[in-house]
PDB file of C-alpha atoms in Angstrom:
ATOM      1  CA  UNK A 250       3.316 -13.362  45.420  1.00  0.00           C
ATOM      2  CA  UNK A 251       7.175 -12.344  46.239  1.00  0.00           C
ATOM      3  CA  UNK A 252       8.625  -8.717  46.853  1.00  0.00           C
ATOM      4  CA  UNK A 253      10.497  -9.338  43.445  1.00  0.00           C
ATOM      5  CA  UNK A 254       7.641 -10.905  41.031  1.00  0.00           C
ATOM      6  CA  UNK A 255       5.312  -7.741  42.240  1.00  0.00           C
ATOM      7  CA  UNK A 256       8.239  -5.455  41.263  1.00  0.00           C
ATOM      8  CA  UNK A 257       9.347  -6.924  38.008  1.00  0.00           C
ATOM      9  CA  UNK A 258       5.512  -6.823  37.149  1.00  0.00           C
ATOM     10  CA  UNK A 259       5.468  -3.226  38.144  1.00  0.00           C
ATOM     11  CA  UNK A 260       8.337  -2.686  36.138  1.00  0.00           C
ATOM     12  CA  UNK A 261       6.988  -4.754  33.229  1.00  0.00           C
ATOM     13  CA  UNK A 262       3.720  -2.169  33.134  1.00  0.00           C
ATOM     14  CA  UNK A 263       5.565   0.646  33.352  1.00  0.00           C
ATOM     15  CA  UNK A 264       7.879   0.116  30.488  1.00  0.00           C
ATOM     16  CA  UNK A 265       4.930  -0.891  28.263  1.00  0.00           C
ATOM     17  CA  UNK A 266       2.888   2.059  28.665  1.00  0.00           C
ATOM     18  CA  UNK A 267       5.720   4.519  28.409  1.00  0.00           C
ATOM     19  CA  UNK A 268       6.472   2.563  25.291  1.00  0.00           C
ATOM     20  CA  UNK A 269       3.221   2.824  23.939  1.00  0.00           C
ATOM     21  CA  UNK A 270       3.368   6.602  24.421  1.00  0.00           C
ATOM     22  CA  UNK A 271       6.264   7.026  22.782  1.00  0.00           C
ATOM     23  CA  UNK A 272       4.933   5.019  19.701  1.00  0.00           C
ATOM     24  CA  UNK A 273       1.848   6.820  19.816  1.00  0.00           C
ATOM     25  CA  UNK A 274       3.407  10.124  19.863  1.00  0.00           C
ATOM     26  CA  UNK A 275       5.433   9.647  16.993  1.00  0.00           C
ATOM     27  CA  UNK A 276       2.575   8.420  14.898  1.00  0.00           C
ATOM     28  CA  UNK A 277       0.486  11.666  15.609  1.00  0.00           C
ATOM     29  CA  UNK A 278       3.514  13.828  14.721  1.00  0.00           C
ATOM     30  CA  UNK A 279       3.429  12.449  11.489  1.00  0.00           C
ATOM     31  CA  UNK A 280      -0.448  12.291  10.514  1.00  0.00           C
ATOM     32  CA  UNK A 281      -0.429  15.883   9.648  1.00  0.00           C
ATOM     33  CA  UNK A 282      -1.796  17.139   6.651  1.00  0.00           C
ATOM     34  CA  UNK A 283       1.199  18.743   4.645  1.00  0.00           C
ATOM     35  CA  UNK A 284       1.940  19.834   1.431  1.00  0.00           C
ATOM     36  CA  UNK A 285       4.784  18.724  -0.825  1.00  0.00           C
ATOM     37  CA  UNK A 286       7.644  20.177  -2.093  1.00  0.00           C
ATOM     38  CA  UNK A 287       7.817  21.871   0.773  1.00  0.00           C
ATOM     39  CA  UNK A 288       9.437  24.892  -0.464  1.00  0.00           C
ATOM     40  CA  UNK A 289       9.518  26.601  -3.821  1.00  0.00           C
ATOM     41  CA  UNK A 290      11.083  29.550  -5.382  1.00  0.00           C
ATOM     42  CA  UNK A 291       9.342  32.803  -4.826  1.00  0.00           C
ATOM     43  CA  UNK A 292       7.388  33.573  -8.725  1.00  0.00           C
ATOM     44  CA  UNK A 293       8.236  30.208  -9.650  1.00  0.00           C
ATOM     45  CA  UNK A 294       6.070  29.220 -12.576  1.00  0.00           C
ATOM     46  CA  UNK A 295       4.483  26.078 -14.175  1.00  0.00           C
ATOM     47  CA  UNK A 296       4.590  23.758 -11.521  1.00  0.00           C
ATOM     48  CA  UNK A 297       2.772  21.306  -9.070  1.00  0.00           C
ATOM     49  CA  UNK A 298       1.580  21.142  -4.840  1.00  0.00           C
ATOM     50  CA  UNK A 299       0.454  17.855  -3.718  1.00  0.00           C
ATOM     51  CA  UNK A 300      -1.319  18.060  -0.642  1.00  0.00           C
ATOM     52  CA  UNK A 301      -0.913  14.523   1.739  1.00  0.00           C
ATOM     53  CA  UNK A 302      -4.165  13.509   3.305  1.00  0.00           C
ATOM     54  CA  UNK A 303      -3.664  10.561   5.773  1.00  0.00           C
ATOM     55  CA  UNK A 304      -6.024   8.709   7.641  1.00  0.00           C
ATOM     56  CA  UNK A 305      -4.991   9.057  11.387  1.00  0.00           C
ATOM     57  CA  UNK A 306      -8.750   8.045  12.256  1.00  0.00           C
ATOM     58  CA  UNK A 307      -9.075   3.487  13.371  1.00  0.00           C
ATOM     59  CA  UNK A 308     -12.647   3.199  12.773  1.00  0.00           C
ATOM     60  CA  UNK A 309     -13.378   6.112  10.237  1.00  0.00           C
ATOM     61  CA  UNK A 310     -12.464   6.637   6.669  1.00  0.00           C
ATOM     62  CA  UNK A 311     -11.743  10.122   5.181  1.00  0.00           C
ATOM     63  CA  UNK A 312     -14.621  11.103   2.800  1.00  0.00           C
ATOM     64  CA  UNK A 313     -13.962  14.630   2.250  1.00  0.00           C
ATOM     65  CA  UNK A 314     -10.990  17.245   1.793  1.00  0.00           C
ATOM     66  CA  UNK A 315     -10.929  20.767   1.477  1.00  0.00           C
ATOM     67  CA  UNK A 316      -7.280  23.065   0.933  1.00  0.00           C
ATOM     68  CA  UNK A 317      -8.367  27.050   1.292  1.00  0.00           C
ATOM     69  CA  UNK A 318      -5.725  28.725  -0.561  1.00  0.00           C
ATOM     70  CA  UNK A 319      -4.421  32.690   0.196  1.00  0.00           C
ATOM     71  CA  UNK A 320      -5.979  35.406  -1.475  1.00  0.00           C
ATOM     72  CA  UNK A 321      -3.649  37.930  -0.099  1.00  0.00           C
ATOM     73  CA  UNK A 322      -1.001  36.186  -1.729  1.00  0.00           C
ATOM     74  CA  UNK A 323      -2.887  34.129  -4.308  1.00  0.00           C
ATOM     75  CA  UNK A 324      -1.657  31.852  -6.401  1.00  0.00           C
ATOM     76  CA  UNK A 325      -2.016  31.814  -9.885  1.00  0.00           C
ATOM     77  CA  UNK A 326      -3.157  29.649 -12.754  1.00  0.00           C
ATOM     78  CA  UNK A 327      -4.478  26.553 -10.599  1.00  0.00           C
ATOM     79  CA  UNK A 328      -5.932  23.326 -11.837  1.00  0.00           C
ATOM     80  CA  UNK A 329      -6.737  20.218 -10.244  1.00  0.00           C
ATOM     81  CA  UNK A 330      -5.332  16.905 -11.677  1.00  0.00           C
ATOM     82  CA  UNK A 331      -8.210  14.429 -11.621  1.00  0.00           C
ATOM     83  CA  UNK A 332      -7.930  11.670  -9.081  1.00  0.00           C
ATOM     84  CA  UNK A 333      -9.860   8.657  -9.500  1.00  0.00           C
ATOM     85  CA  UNK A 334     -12.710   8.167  -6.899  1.00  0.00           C
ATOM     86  CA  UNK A 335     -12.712  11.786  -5.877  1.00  0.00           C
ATOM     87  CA  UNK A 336     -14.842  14.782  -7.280  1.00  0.00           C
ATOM     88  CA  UNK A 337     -12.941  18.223  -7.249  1.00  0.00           C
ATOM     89  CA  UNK A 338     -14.789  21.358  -6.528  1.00  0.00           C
ATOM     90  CA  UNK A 339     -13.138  24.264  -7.129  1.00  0.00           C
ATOM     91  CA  UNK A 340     -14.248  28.356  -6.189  1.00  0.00           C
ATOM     92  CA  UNK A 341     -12.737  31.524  -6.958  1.00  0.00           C
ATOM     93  CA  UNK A 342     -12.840  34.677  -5.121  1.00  0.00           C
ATOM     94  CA  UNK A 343     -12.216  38.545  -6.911  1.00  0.00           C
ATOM     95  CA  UNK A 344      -8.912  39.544  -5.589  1.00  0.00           C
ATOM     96  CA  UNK A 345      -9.004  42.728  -3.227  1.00  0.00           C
ATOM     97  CA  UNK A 346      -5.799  43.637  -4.837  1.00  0.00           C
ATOM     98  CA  UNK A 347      -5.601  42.708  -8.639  1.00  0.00           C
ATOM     99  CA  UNK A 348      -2.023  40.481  -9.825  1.00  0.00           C
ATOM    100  CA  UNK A 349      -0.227  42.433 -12.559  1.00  0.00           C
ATOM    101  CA  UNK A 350       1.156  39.596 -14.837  1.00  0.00           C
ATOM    102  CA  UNK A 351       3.068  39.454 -18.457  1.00  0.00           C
ATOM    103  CA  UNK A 352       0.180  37.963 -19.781  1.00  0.00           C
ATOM    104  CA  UNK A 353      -2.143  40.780 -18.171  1.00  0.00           C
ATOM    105  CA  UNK A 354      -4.066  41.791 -14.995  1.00  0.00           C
ATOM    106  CA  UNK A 355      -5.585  38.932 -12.770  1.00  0.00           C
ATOM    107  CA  UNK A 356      -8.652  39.906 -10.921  1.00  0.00           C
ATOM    108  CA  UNK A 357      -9.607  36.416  -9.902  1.00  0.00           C
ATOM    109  CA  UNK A 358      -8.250  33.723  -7.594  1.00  0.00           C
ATOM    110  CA  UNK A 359      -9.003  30.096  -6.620  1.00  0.00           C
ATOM    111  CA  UNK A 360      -9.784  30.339  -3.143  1.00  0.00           C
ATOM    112  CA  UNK A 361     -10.779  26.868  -2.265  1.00  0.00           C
ATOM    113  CA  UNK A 362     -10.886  23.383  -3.691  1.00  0.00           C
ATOM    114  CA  UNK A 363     -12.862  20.200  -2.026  1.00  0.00           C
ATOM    115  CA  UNK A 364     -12.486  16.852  -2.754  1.00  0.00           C
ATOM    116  CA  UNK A 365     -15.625  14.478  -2.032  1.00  0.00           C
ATOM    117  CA  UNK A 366     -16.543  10.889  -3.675  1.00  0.00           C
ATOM    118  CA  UNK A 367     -13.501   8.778  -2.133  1.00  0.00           C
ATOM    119  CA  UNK A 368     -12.557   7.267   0.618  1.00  0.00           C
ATOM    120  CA  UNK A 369      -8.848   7.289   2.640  1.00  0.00           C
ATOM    121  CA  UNK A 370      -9.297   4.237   4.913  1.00  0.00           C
ATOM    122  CA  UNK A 371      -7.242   3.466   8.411  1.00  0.00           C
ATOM    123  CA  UNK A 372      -3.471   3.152   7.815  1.00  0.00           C
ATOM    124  CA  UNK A 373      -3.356   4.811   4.511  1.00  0.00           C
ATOM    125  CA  UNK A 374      -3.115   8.010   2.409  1.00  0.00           C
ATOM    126  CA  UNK A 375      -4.018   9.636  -0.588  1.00  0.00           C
ATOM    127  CA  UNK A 376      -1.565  13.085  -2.405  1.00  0.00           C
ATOM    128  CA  UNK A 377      -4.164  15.500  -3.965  1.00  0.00           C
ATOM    129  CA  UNK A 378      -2.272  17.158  -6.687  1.00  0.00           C
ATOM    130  CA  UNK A 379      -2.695  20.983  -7.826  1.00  0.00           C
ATOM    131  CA  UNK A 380      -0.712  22.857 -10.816  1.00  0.00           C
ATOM    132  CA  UNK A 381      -0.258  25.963 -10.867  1.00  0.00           C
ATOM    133  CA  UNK A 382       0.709  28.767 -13.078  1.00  0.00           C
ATOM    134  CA  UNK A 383       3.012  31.304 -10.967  1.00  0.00           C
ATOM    135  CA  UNK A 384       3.279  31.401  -7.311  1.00  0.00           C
ATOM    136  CA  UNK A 385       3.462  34.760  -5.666  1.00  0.00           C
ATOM    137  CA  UNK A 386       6.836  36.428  -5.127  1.00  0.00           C
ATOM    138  CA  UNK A 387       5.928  39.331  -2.262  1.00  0.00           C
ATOM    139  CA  UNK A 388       5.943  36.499   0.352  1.00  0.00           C
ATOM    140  CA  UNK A 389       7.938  33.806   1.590  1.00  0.00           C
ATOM    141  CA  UNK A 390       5.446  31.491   3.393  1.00  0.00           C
ATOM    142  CA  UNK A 391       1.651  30.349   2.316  1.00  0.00           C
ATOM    143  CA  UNK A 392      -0.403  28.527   4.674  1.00  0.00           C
ATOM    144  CA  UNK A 393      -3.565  26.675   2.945  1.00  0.00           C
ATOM    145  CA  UNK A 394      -5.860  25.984   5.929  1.00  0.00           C
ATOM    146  CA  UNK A 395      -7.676  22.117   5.217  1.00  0.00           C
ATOM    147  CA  UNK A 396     -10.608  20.846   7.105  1.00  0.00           C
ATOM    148  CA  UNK A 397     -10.807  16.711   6.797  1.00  0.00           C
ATOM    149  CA  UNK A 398     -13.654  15.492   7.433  1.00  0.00           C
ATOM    150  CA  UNK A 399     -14.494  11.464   8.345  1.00  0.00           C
ATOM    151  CA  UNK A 400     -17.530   9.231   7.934  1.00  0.00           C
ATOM    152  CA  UNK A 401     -18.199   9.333  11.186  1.00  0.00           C
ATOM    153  CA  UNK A 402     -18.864  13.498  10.757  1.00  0.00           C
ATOM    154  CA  UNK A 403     -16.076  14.845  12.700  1.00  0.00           C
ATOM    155  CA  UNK A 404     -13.867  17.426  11.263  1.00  0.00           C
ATOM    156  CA  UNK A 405     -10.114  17.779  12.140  1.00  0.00           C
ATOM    157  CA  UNK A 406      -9.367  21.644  11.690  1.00  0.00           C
ATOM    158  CA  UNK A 407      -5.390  21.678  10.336  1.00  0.00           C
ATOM    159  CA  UNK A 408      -5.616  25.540  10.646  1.00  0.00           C
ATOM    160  CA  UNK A 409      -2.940  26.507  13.257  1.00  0.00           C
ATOM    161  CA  UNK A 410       0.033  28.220  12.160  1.00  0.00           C
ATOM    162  CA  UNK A 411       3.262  28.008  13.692  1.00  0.00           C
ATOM    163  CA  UNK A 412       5.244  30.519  15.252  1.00  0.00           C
ATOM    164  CA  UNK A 413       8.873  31.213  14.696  1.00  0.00           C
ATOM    165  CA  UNK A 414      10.426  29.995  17.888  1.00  0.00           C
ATOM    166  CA  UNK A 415       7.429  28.172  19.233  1.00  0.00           C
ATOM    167  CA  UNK A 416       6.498  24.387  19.189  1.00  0.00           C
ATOM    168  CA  UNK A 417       4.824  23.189  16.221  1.00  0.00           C
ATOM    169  CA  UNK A 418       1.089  23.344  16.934  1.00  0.00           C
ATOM    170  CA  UNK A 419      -1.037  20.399  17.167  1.00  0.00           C
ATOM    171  CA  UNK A 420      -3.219  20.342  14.195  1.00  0.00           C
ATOM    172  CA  UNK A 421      -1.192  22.570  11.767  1.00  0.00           C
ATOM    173  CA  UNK A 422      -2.097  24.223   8.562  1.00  0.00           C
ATOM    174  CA  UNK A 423      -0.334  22.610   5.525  1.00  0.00           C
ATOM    175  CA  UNK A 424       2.697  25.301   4.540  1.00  0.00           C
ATOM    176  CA  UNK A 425       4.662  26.260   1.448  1.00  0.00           C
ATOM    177  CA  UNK A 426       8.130  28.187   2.219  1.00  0.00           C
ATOM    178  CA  UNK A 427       8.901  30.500  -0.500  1.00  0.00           C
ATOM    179  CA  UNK A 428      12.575  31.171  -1.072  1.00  0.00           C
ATOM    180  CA  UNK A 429      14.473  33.808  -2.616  1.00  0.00           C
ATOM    181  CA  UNK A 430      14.907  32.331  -6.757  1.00  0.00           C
ATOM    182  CA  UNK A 431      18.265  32.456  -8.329  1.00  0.00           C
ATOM    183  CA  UNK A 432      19.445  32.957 -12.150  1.00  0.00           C
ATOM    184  CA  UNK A 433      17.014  29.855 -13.257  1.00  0.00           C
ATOM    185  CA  UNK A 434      13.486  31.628 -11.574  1.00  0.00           C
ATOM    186  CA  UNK A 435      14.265  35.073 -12.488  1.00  0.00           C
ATOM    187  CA  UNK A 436      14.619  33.344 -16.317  1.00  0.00           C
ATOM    188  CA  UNK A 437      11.313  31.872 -15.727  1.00  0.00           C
ATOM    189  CA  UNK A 438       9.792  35.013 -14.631  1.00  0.00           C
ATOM    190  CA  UNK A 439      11.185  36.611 -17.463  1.00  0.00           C
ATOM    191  CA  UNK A 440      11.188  41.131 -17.690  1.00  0.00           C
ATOM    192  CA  UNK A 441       9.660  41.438 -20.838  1.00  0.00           C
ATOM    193  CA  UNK A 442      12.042  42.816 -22.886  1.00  0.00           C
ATOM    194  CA  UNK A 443      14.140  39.715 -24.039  1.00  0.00           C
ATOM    195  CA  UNK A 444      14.713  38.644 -27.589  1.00  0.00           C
ATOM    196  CA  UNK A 445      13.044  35.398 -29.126  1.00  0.00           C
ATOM    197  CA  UNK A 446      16.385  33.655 -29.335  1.00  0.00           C
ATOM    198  CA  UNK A 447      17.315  34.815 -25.617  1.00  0.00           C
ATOM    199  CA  UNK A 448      14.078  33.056 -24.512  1.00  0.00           C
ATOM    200  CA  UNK A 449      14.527  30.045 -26.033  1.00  0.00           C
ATOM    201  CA  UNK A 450      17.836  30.186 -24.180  1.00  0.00           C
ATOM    202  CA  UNK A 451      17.129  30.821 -20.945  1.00  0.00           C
ATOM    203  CA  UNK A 452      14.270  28.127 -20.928  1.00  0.00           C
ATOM    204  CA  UNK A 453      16.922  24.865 -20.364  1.00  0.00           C
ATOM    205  CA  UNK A 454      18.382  26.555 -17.623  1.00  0.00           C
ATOM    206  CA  UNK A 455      15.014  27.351 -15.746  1.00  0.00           C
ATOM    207  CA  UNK A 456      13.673  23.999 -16.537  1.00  0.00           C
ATOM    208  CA  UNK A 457      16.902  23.237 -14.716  1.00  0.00           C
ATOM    209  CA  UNK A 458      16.948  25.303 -11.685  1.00  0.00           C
ATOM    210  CA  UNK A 459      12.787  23.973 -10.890  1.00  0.00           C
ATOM    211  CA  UNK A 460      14.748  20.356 -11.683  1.00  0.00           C
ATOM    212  CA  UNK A 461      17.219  20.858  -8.958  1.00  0.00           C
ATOM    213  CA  UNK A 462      15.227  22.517  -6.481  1.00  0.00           C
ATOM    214  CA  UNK A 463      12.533  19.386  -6.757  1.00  0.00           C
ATOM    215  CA  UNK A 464      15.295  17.055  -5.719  1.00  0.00           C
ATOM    216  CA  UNK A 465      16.826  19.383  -3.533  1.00  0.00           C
ATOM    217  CA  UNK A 466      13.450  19.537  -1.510  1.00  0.00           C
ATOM    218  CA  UNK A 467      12.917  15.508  -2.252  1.00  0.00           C
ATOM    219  CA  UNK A 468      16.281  15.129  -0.411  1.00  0.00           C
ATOM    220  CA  UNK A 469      15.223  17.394   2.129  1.00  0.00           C
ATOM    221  CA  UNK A 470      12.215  15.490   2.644  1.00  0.00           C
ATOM    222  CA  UNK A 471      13.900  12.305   2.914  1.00  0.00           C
ATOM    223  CA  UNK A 472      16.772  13.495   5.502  1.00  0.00           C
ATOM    224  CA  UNK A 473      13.595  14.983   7.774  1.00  0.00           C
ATOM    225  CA  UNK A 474      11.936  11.481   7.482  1.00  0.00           C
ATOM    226  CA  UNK A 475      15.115   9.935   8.528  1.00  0.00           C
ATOM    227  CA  UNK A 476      15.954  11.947  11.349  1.00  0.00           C
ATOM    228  CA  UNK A 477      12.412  11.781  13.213  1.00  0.00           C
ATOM    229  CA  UNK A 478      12.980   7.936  12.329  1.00  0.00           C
ATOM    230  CA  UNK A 479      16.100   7.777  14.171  1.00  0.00           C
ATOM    231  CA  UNK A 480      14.569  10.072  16.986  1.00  0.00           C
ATOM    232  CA  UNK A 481      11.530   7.299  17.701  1.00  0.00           C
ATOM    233  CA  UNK A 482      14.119   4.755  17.481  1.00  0.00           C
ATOM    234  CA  UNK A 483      16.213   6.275  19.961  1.00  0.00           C
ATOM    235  CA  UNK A 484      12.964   6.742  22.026  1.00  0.00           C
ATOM    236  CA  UNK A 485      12.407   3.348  21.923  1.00  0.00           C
ATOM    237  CA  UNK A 486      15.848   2.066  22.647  1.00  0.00           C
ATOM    238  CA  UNK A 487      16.171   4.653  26.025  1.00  0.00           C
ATOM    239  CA  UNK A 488      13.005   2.819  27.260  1.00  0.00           C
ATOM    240  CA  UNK A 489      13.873  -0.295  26.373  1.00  0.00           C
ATOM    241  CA  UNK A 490      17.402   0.301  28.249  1.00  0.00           C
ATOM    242  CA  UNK A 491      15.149   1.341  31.510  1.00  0.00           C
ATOM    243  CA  UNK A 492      12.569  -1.768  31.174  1.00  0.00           C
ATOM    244  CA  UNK A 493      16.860  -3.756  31.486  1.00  0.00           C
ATOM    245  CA  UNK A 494      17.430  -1.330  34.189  1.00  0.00           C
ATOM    246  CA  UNK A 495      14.447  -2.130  36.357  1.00  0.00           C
ATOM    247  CA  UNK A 496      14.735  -5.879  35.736  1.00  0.00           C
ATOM    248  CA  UNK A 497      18.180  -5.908  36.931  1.00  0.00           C
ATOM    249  CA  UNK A 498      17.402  -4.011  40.231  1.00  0.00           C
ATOM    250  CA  UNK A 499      14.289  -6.420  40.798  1.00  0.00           C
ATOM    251  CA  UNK A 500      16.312  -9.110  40.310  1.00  0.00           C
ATOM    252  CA  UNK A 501      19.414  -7.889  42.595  1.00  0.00           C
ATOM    253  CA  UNK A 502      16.602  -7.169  45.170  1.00  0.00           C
ATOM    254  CA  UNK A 503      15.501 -10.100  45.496  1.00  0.00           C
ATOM    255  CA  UNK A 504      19.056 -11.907  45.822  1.00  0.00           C
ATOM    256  CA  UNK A 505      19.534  -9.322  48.699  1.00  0.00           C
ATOM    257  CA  UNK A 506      16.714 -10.299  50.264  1.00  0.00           C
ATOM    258  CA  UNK A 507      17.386 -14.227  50.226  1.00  0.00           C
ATOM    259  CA  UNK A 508      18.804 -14.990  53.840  1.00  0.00           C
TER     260      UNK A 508
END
């Protein structure tokens, strides 16, 4: 075999596993476990989490799903939305510290909720969705730690949380960012001393505010998606550019070496 064939062979199997790398990474990054909208106004009220389960696993299916929510900063109010296939178990825990609320004092939480009974096969996905009642406002992040486990018994941990300043850990817990609420939450929340009429009022304008902040955080979403979509791609087309690069000197070496 000639000097250049061995080298553009070389080249050849270089390119492809550092390609396949690349493509692998970027599929890992985005198997995590994660919980959508990803942000919500601290105390916001009346509104939904829907956890992401894919199936990152080639010859195992996803048979069971459990979300531990805080209980140092619980959240309030929570029921499951039925999904078909799946059986929801849900536990509460007595809070350490009891939630003073309009509607009175809260001395229990829902600590965890598992999902059993379905399946979430190779290449796809399944949202488990959770209302709630008021989210806490003393905070602004909630982790909920998930264990998924496969048919094949073994348990990914998404537990880690990550660390301003740090890179994101490799099987991270599913997180909520809480942010400061504006005219619409603090509405919502409501002080307890408004009139009838003023109530009725202010209700448009927080239905409003939790309408803008869910497509706020949907376009969010969408420009994150994007821009780790452009990143692969630009992955991709750098080692696509050195597979050209390698070819070309091959090729030049072997004119060289032509007497």
């Amino acid at each position: 075999m000639s000097p250049t064939s061995t080298t553009l062979r070389r080249t050849g199997t270089l390119a492809a596993l550092t390609l396949a790398g690349v493509l692998a990474a970027a599929g890992a990054a985005s198997a995590h476990v994660t919980v959508h909208p990803e942000s919500y106004a601290k105390g916001a009220t009346d509104g939904v989490l829907s956890f992401r389960v894919p199936n990152e696993e080639d010859t195992a299916s996803t048979t069971k799903v459990q979300v531990f929510l805080p209980t140092d900063h619980p959240v309030l109010g929570v029921l499951v939305t039925p999904q078909a296939g799946w059986t929801a178990k849900v536990t509460t825990t007595k809070l350490k510290k009891p939630v003073k609320t309009d509607d009175g004092t809260i001395t229990d939480a829902v600590s965890e909720i598992t999902w059993t009974g379905g399946r979430i096969r190779h290449g796809e996905f399944q949202d488990f969705d959770v209302a709630f009642g008021q989210l806490p406002d003393d905070t602004g992040r909630l982790s909920f730690k998930t264990l998924q486990t496969y048919s094949d018994g073994s348990v990914v941990r998404w537990i880690e949380e990550a660390k301003a300043g740090a890179d994101e850990p490799e099987n991270p817990a599913p997180a909520l960012t809480l942010t400061a609420g504006g005219a619409g939450a603090e509405a919502s929340n409501g002080s307890g001393g408004a009139a009838g009429s003023d109530a009725d009022s202010a209700a448009p304008s927080s239905a409003s505010s939790s309408k803008d902040t869910k497509e706020s955080t949907a376009s969010d979403t969408a420009d994150d998606s994007t821009a780790r979509s452009l990143g692969t791609a630009g992955l991709v087309v750098g080692v696509l550019g050195l597979i050209a690069a390698g070819f070309a000197l091959a090729l030049a070496r072997g004119r060289n070496a032509r007497p």
